[in-house]
Coordinates of C-alpha atoms in Angstrom, one line a residue:
Chain A
M1 CA 29.2 52.6 -32.4
A2 CA 31.8 53.3 -29.7
P3 CA 34.3 56.2 -30.2
S4 CA 37.4 55.0 -31.9
G5 CA 39.2 58.2 -32.7
Q6 CA 42.5 56.9 -31.5
L7 CA 42.5 53.9 -33.8
N8 CA 43.3 55.7 -37.0
E9 CA 46.6 54.5 -38.3
T10 CA 48.4 53.4 -41.4
I11 CA 49.6 49.8 -41.8
N12 CA 52.3 49.0 -44.4
S13 CA 53.4 45.7 -43.2
S14 CA 51.7 42.3 -43.7
R15 CA 52.4 38.8 -42.5
C16 CA 50.6 37.4 -45.6
L17 CA 53.8 38.0 -47.6
S18 CA 52.9 35.6 -50.3
L19 CA 49.8 37.6 -51.2
A20 CA 50.5 41.0 -49.8
T21 CA 52.1 43.9 -51.5
P22 CA 53.6 45.5 -48.4
T23 CA 54.7 48.6 -50.3
T24 CA 51.1 49.6 -51.2
P25 CA 50.1 52.5 -49.0
L26 CA 46.9 51.7 -47.3
Q27 CA 45.3 53.8 -44.7
I28 CA 43.0 52.1 -42.2
R29 CA 40.9 54.6 -40.3
P30 CA 37.6 54.7 -38.4
Y31 CA 34.4 54.6 -40.4
E32 CA 32.6 57.9 -40.7
P33 CA 28.9 58.2 -41.7
S34 CA 29.8 59.8 -45.0
D35 CA 31.6 56.5 -45.9
W36 CA 28.3 54.6 -46.0
P37 CA 27.6 54.8 -49.7
A38 CA 31.1 53.5 -50.5
V39 CA 30.9 50.8 -47.7
W40 CA 27.5 49.7 -49.0
A41 CA 29.0 49.4 -52.5
L42 CA 31.5 46.9 -51.1
L43 CA 29.0 45.0 -48.9
E44 CA 26.1 44.7 -51.4
P45 CA 27.6 42.2 -53.8
V46 CA 29.0 40.1 -50.9
F47 CA 25.7 39.9 -49.1
R48 CA 23.8 39.3 -52.4
A49 CA 26.1 36.4 -53.3
G50 CA 25.2 34.5 -50.1
E51 CA 28.5 32.7 -50.0
T52 CA 30.3 34.1 -46.9
F53 CA 28.0 36.0 -44.5
P54 CA 24.7 34.5 -43.1
H55 CA 22.7 37.7 -43.7
D56 CA 19.7 37.6 -45.9
P57 CA 20.9 38.0 -49.5
A58 CA 18.0 40.4 -50.0
I59 CA 19.2 42.7 -47.2
T60 CA 18.4 46.4 -47.6
P61 CA 21.0 49.1 -47.3
E62 CA 19.2 50.3 -44.1
Q63 CA 19.4 46.8 -42.6
A64 CA 23.0 46.4 -43.6
E65 CA 23.9 49.7 -42.0
V66 CA 22.3 48.5 -38.7
A67 CA 24.1 45.1 -39.0
W68 CA 27.6 46.5 -40.0
V69 CA 27.7 49.8 -38.3
E70 CA 25.1 50.3 -35.6
Q71 CA 25.5 46.9 -33.9
S72 CA 29.3 47.1 -33.9
Q73 CA 31.7 48.5 -31.3
A74 CA 34.2 49.7 -34.0
V75 CA 34.1 49.9 -37.7
M76 CA 37.1 50.6 -39.9
V77 CA 37.6 51.3 -43.6
A78 CA 40.7 50.9 -45.7
V79 CA 41.5 53.6 -48.2
D80 CA 44.2 53.3 -50.9
A81 CA 46.6 56.0 -52.1
T82 CA 44.1 57.3 -54.6
G83 CA 41.4 57.7 -52.0
V84 CA 39.3 54.7 -53.0
L85 CA 37.6 52.8 -50.2
V86 CA 38.8 49.2 -50.8
G87 CA 37.9 47.4 -47.6
T88 CA 36.0 47.5 -44.3
Y89 CA 35.7 45.5 -41.1
Y90 CA 33.5 45.6 -38.0
L91 CA 34.4 44.6 -34.5
K92 CA 32.0 43.8 -31.6
P93 CA 31.6 41.5 -28.6
N94 CA 30.9 38.0 -29.6
S95 CA 28.4 37.3 -26.8
L96 CA 26.6 38.8 -23.9
T97 CA 28.2 40.0 -20.7
L98 CA 30.0 36.9 -19.5
G99 CA 31.2 36.2 -23.0
A100 CA 31.8 39.8 -24.0
H101 CA 35.6 39.6 -23.5
V102 CA 35.7 37.7 -26.8
A103 CA 35.6 39.8 -29.9
N104 CA 33.9 39.0 -33.2
A105 CA 34.8 40.6 -36.5
G106 CA 33.9 40.5 -40.2
Y107 CA 35.8 41.7 -43.2
V108 CA 35.0 42.7 -46.8
V109 CA 37.5 43.7 -49.5
A110 CA 36.4 45.2 -52.8
E111 CA 36.3 42.5 -55.5
H112 CA 38.9 44.2 -57.8
Y113 CA 41.3 44.6 -54.9
R114 CA 41.5 41.0 -53.6
R115 CA 44.6 38.9 -53.6
Q116 CA 46.7 41.9 -52.6
G117 CA 46.9 41.3 -48.9
I118 CA 44.3 43.8 -48.0
G119 CA 42.2 41.3 -46.1
S120 CA 45.3 40.3 -44.1
R121 CA 46.0 43.9 -43.2
L122 CA 42.4 44.4 -42.1
C123 CA 42.7 41.2 -40.0
Q124 CA 45.9 42.4 -38.4
H125 CA 44.4 45.8 -37.7
S126 CA 41.3 44.3 -36.2
L127 CA 43.5 42.2 -33.8
Q128 CA 45.3 45.4 -32.7
T129 CA 42.0 47.2 -32.3
A130 CA 40.6 44.3 -30.3
R131 CA 43.6 44.2 -28.0
R132 CA 43.4 48.0 -27.5
L133 CA 39.7 47.7 -26.6
G134 CA 40.6 45.0 -24.0
F135 CA 39.3 41.9 -25.7
R136 CA 41.0 38.7 -24.6
A137 CA 40.3 36.6 -27.7
M138 CA 38.7 36.9 -31.1
Q139 CA 36.3 34.3 -32.5
F140 CA 34.6 33.7 -35.9
N141 CA 31.5 31.7 -35.4
L142 CA 30.5 30.7 -38.9
V143 CA 33.4 30.6 -41.3
V144 CA 32.0 29.0 -44.5
S145 CA 34.2 26.0 -45.3
T146 CA 34.2 26.8 -49.0
N147 CA 35.8 30.3 -48.3
I148 CA 39.3 28.8 -48.7
A149 CA 41.0 32.2 -49.3
G150 CA 39.5 33.6 -46.1
I151 CA 40.4 30.6 -44.0
R152 CA 44.0 30.6 -45.2
C153 CA 44.4 34.3 -44.6
W154 CA 43.0 34.0 -41.0
Q155 CA 45.2 31.0 -40.3
R156 CA 48.2 32.9 -41.5
N157 CA 47.2 35.6 -39.1
G158 CA 47.1 33.3 -36.1
F159 CA 43.6 31.9 -36.0
Q160 CA 43.0 28.2 -35.4
V161 CA 40.1 26.1 -36.4
V162 CA 38.6 24.8 -33.1
G163 CA 35.6 23.0 -34.6
T164 CA 33.5 22.1 -37.6
L165 CA 29.7 22.6 -37.8
P166 CA 28.3 20.1 -40.2
G167 CA 26.0 21.7 -42.8
A168 CA 25.7 24.9 -40.8
F169 CA 25.7 27.3 -43.7
R170 CA 23.1 27.4 -46.5
H171 CA 25.4 28.5 -49.4
R172 CA 23.4 30.2 -52.1
Q173 CA 25.1 28.1 -54.8
L174 CA 26.2 24.9 -53.0
F175 CA 23.3 24.5 -50.6
Y176 CA 24.3 23.1 -47.1
V177 CA 28.0 23.3 -46.5
D178 CA 30.1 23.0 -43.3
A179 CA 31.2 26.0 -41.3
L180 CA 34.2 26.4 -39.1
V181 CA 34.7 28.0 -35.7
M182 CA 38.0 29.9 -35.6
V183 CA 39.6 31.4 -32.5
Q184 CA 42.7 33.4 -31.6
G185 CA 43.8 34.3 -28.1
L186 CA 44.9 38.0 -27.6
V187 CA 46.5 37.8 -24.1
E188 CA 49.9 36.4 -23.3
G189 CA 51.1 34.5 -20.3
P190 CA 49.1 33.1 -17.4
K191 CA 45.6 34.2 -16.8
P192 CA 45.1 37.0 -14.3
Chain B
M1 CA 7.2 34.5 -30.2
A2 CA 5.9 32.2 -33.0
P3 CA 2.6 30.4 -32.4
S4 CA 3.2 26.9 -31.0
G5 CA -0.2 25.7 -30.0
Q6 CA 0.3 22.3 -31.6
L7 CA 3.4 21.6 -29.5
N8 CA 1.6 20.9 -26.2
E9 CA 2.2 17.4 -25.2
T10 CA 3.2 15.2 -22.3
I11 CA 6.4 13.3 -22.2
N12 CA 6.8 10.4 -19.9
S13 CA 9.9 8.7 -21.3
S14 CA 13.5 9.7 -20.9
R15 CA 16.8 8.4 -22.3
C16 CA 18.6 9.7 -19.2
L17 CA 17.5 6.5 -17.3
S18 CA 20.1 6.8 -14.7
L19 CA 18.9 10.2 -13.6
A20 CA 15.3 10.2 -14.8
T21 CA 12.2 9.1 -13.0
P22 CA 10.2 8.1 -16.1
T23 CA 7.0 7.5 -14.1
T24 CA 6.8 11.2 -12.9
P25 CA 4.0 12.8 -14.9
L26 CA 5.4 16.0 -16.4
Q27 CA 3.5 18.2 -18.8
I28 CA 5.5 20.2 -21.2
R29 CA 3.4 22.9 -22.9
P30 CA 3.8 26.2 -24.6
Y31 CA 4.6 29.2 -22.4
E32 CA 1.8 31.6 -21.8
P33 CA 2.3 35.2 -20.6
S34 CA 0.7 34.4 -17.3
D35 CA 3.6 32.0 -16.7
W36 CA 6.1 34.8 -16.5
P37 CA 6.3 35.3 -12.7
A38 CA 6.9 31.5 -12.2
V39 CA 9.4 31.4 -15.1
W40 CA 11.3 34.4 -13.8
A41 CA 11.4 32.7 -10.4
L42 CA 13.3 29.9 -12.1
L43 CA 15.5 32.1 -14.2
E44 CA 16.5 34.7 -11.7
P45 CA 18.8 32.5 -9.5
V46 CA 20.4 31.0 -12.5
F47 CA 21.2 34.4 -14.2
R48 CA 22.3 35.8 -10.8
A49 CA 24.8 33.0 -10.3
G50 CA 26.6 33.7 -13.5
E51 CA 27.7 30.1 -13.9
T52 CA 25.9 28.9 -17.0
F53 CA 24.3 31.6 -19.1
P54 CA 26.3 34.6 -20.5
H55 CA 23.6 37.2 -19.6
D56 CA 24.4 40.0 -17.2
P57 CA 24.0 38.6 -13.7
A58 CA 22.3 41.9 -12.8
I59 CA 19.7 41.4 -15.6
T60 CA 16.3 42.9 -14.8
P61 CA 13.0 40.8 -15.1
E62 CA 12.1 43.0 -18.2
Q63 CA 15.4 42.3 -19.9
A64 CA 15.1 38.6 -19.1
E65 CA 11.6 38.4 -20.6
V66 CA 12.9 39.9 -23.8
A67 CA 15.8 37.5 -23.9
W68 CA 13.9 34.3 -22.9
V69 CA 10.5 35.0 -24.5
E70 CA 10.4 37.8 -27.0
Q71 CA 13.6 36.8 -28.9
S72 CA 12.6 33.2 -29.1
Q73 CA 10.7 31.2 -31.7
A74 CA 9.2 28.9 -29.1
V75 CA 9.2 28.8 -25.3
M76 CA 8.0 25.8 -23.3
V77 CA 7.3 25.2 -19.6
A78 CA 7.3 22.0 -17.7
V79 CA 4.6 21.6 -15.0
D80 CA 4.6 18.7 -12.6
A81 CA 1.5 16.7 -11.4
T82 CA 0.8 19.3 -8.6
G83 CA 0.8 22.2 -11.0
V84 CA 4.2 23.5 -10.1
L85 CA 6.2 25.0 -12.9
V86 CA 9.6 23.2 -12.6
G87 CA 11.4 24.0 -15.9
T88 CA 11.5 26.0 -19.1
Y89 CA 13.3 26.1 -22.4
Y90 CA 13.5 28.5 -25.3
L91 CA 14.2 27.6 -29.0
K92 CA 15.3 30.0 -31.7
P93 CA 17.4 30.2 -34.9
N94 CA 21.1 30.2 -34.0
S95 CA 22.1 32.6 -36.7
L96 CA 20.8 34.8 -39.5
T97 CA 19.1 33.7 -42.7
L98 CA 21.7 31.5 -44.2
G99 CA 22.4 29.9 -40.8
A100 CA 18.8 30.0 -39.6
H101 CA 18.2 26.2 -40.3
V102 CA 20.2 25.5 -37.1
A103 CA 18.4 25.9 -33.9
N104 CA 19.6 27.1 -30.5
A105 CA 18.0 26.3 -27.2
G106 CA 18.5 27.0 -23.5
Y107 CA 17.1 25.1 -20.5
V108 CA 16.5 25.9 -16.8
V109 CA 15.2 23.5 -14.2
A110 CA 14.1 24.6 -10.8
E111 CA 16.9 24.0 -8.2
H112 CA 14.9 21.6 -6.0
Y113 CA 13.8 19.6 -9.0
R114 CA 17.2 18.8 -10.5
R115 CA 18.7 15.3 -10.8
Q116 CA 15.2 13.9 -11.7
G117 CA 15.6 13.8 -15.5
I118 CA 13.6 16.9 -16.1
G119 CA 16.4 18.6 -18.0
S120 CA 16.7 15.5 -20.2
R121 CA 12.9 15.6 -20.9
L122 CA 13.1 19.3 -21.8
C123 CA 16.0 18.6 -24.1
Q124 CA 14.2 15.7 -25.9
H125 CA 11.1 17.9 -26.2
S126 CA 13.1 20.7 -27.6
L127 CA 14.6 18.4 -30.2
Q128 CA 11.1 17.3 -31.3
T129 CA 10.0 20.9 -31.4
A130 CA 13.0 21.8 -33.5
R131 CA 12.3 19.0 -36.0
R132 CA 8.7 20.0 -36.2
L133 CA 9.7 23.6 -36.9
G134 CA 11.9 22.4 -39.7
F135 CA 15.4 22.9 -38.2
R136 CA 18.1 20.7 -39.5
A137 CA 20.4 20.8 -36.5
M138 CA 20.7 22.2 -33.0
Q139 CA 23.7 23.9 -31.6
F140 CA 24.8 25.2 -28.2
N141 CA 27.4 28.0 -28.7
L142 CA 28.8 28.5 -25.2
V143 CA 28.4 25.5 -22.9
V144 CA 30.4 26.3 -19.8
S145 CA 32.9 23.5 -19.3
T146 CA 32.3 23.4 -15.5
N147 CA 28.6 22.6 -16.1
I148 CA 29.3 18.9 -16.0
A149 CA 25.7 17.8 -15.3
G150 CA 24.5 19.7 -18.3
I151 CA 27.2 18.5 -20.7
R152 CA 26.5 14.8 -19.6
C153 CA 22.8 15.2 -20.1
W154 CA 23.2 16.7 -23.5
Q155 CA 25.6 14.1 -24.6
R156 CA 23.2 11.4 -23.4
N157 CA 20.6 13.1 -25.6
G158 CA 22.7 12.9 -28.8
F159 CA 24.8 16.1 -28.7
Q160 CA 28.5 16.0 -29.5
V161 CA 31.3 18.4 -28.5
V162 CA 32.6 19.8 -31.8
G163 CA 35.0 22.3 -30.3
T164 CA 36.5 24.0 -27.2
L165 CA 36.7 27.8 -26.8
P166 CA 39.6 28.6 -24.5
G167 CA 38.6 30.9 -21.6
A168 CA 35.5 32.0 -23.5
F169 CA 33.2 32.2 -20.4
R170 CA 33.8 34.6 -17.5
H171 CA 32.4 32.4 -14.7
R172 CA 31.3 34.5 -11.7
Q173 CA 33.2 32.3 -9.2
L174 CA 36.0 30.7 -11.3
F175 CA 36.9 33.6 -13.6
Y176 CA 37.8 32.6 -17.2
V177 CA 36.8 29.0 -18.0
D178 CA 36.6 27.1 -21.3
A179 CA 33.3 26.8 -23.1
L180 CA 32.2 24.0 -25.5
V181 CA 30.4 24.1 -28.8
M182 CA 27.9 21.2 -29.0
V183 CA 25.9 20.1 -32.0
Q184 CA 23.3 17.5 -33.0
G185 CA 22.0 16.9 -36.5
L186 CA 18.2 16.5 -36.8
V187 CA 17.8 15.2 -40.3
E188 CA 18.5 11.6 -41.4
G189 CA 19.9 10.3 -44.6
P190 CA 21.5 12.2 -47.5
K191 CA 21.2 15.9 -47.9
P192 CA 18.4 17.0 -50.2

């Protein structure tokens, strides 16, 4: 994981006003190895459900740590006012060298803390982080079409659906469902 | 690389009639380790050019062997009537477990053997191989928009553009150019 010591910050605003509670103090800071047990507690039910991420639902904690932390360029966690770790995201290049100026990210919010705008704050924070790291765009490759809350949140935060992949995700409950490709540019004005 | 001994076959037909020379004998067979020097001779100028694949243009032969062979589920080579290795493709799952029913493939044809339909034959062969291996679709994630010959060939062979990724490829000569996502379903009829 790349150093990200300068990315620690607190975000109190949210563009997802309809869902967010902007007054909730929420610290978003870089992941530390001691966070892993709490991060795994967030990730495990999401991976096991097999509804949003393509990872093996039987993934082990060790495999999940490689996937979420080791293979990422930056990992952040969101901590609420009581010190509870309520969310996390990873950020990494979406492709090899000649596509590495496009970022990819993934987000998880603890089940009991959803519908409070935390996903939106993580998304906004990840966009800031991506800009700071020099990425020119962010792309989600396999947004499960049944993940309506996620799709709406990302659209509110500037992402656009650029394509639909028929039956590209094997949903654990619904079998083969469509997946979306979503993209957001991070640079303004004419190309250099 | 997965065993693929039953995939050896000769293809003499092509749907790219306008470009193909269907009477040219062309054997398409599984890659063998002794093919590597000839395969690398095909791949090297393509990677160095930085116009179609996202790999580092300074990729080493060892890195290329990992990327093309070791990380693939099947690798094939095309050999002409005189025994010259004139093309190759790889085939692999496009994503993790819950997206692993979609295949991904990449093709290279030797420079002096282009515009003879060999790319089309490799594409058709890869679709057959993907069906045989149980894939339900094939997807290309980052088709460089300036690769007109490739796009036309894949469209002739059943692929559709499902989305455009603005500026997603850093072309070595043209800087940031758009890339396309192309998809083809491999199963007929209603979903199981």
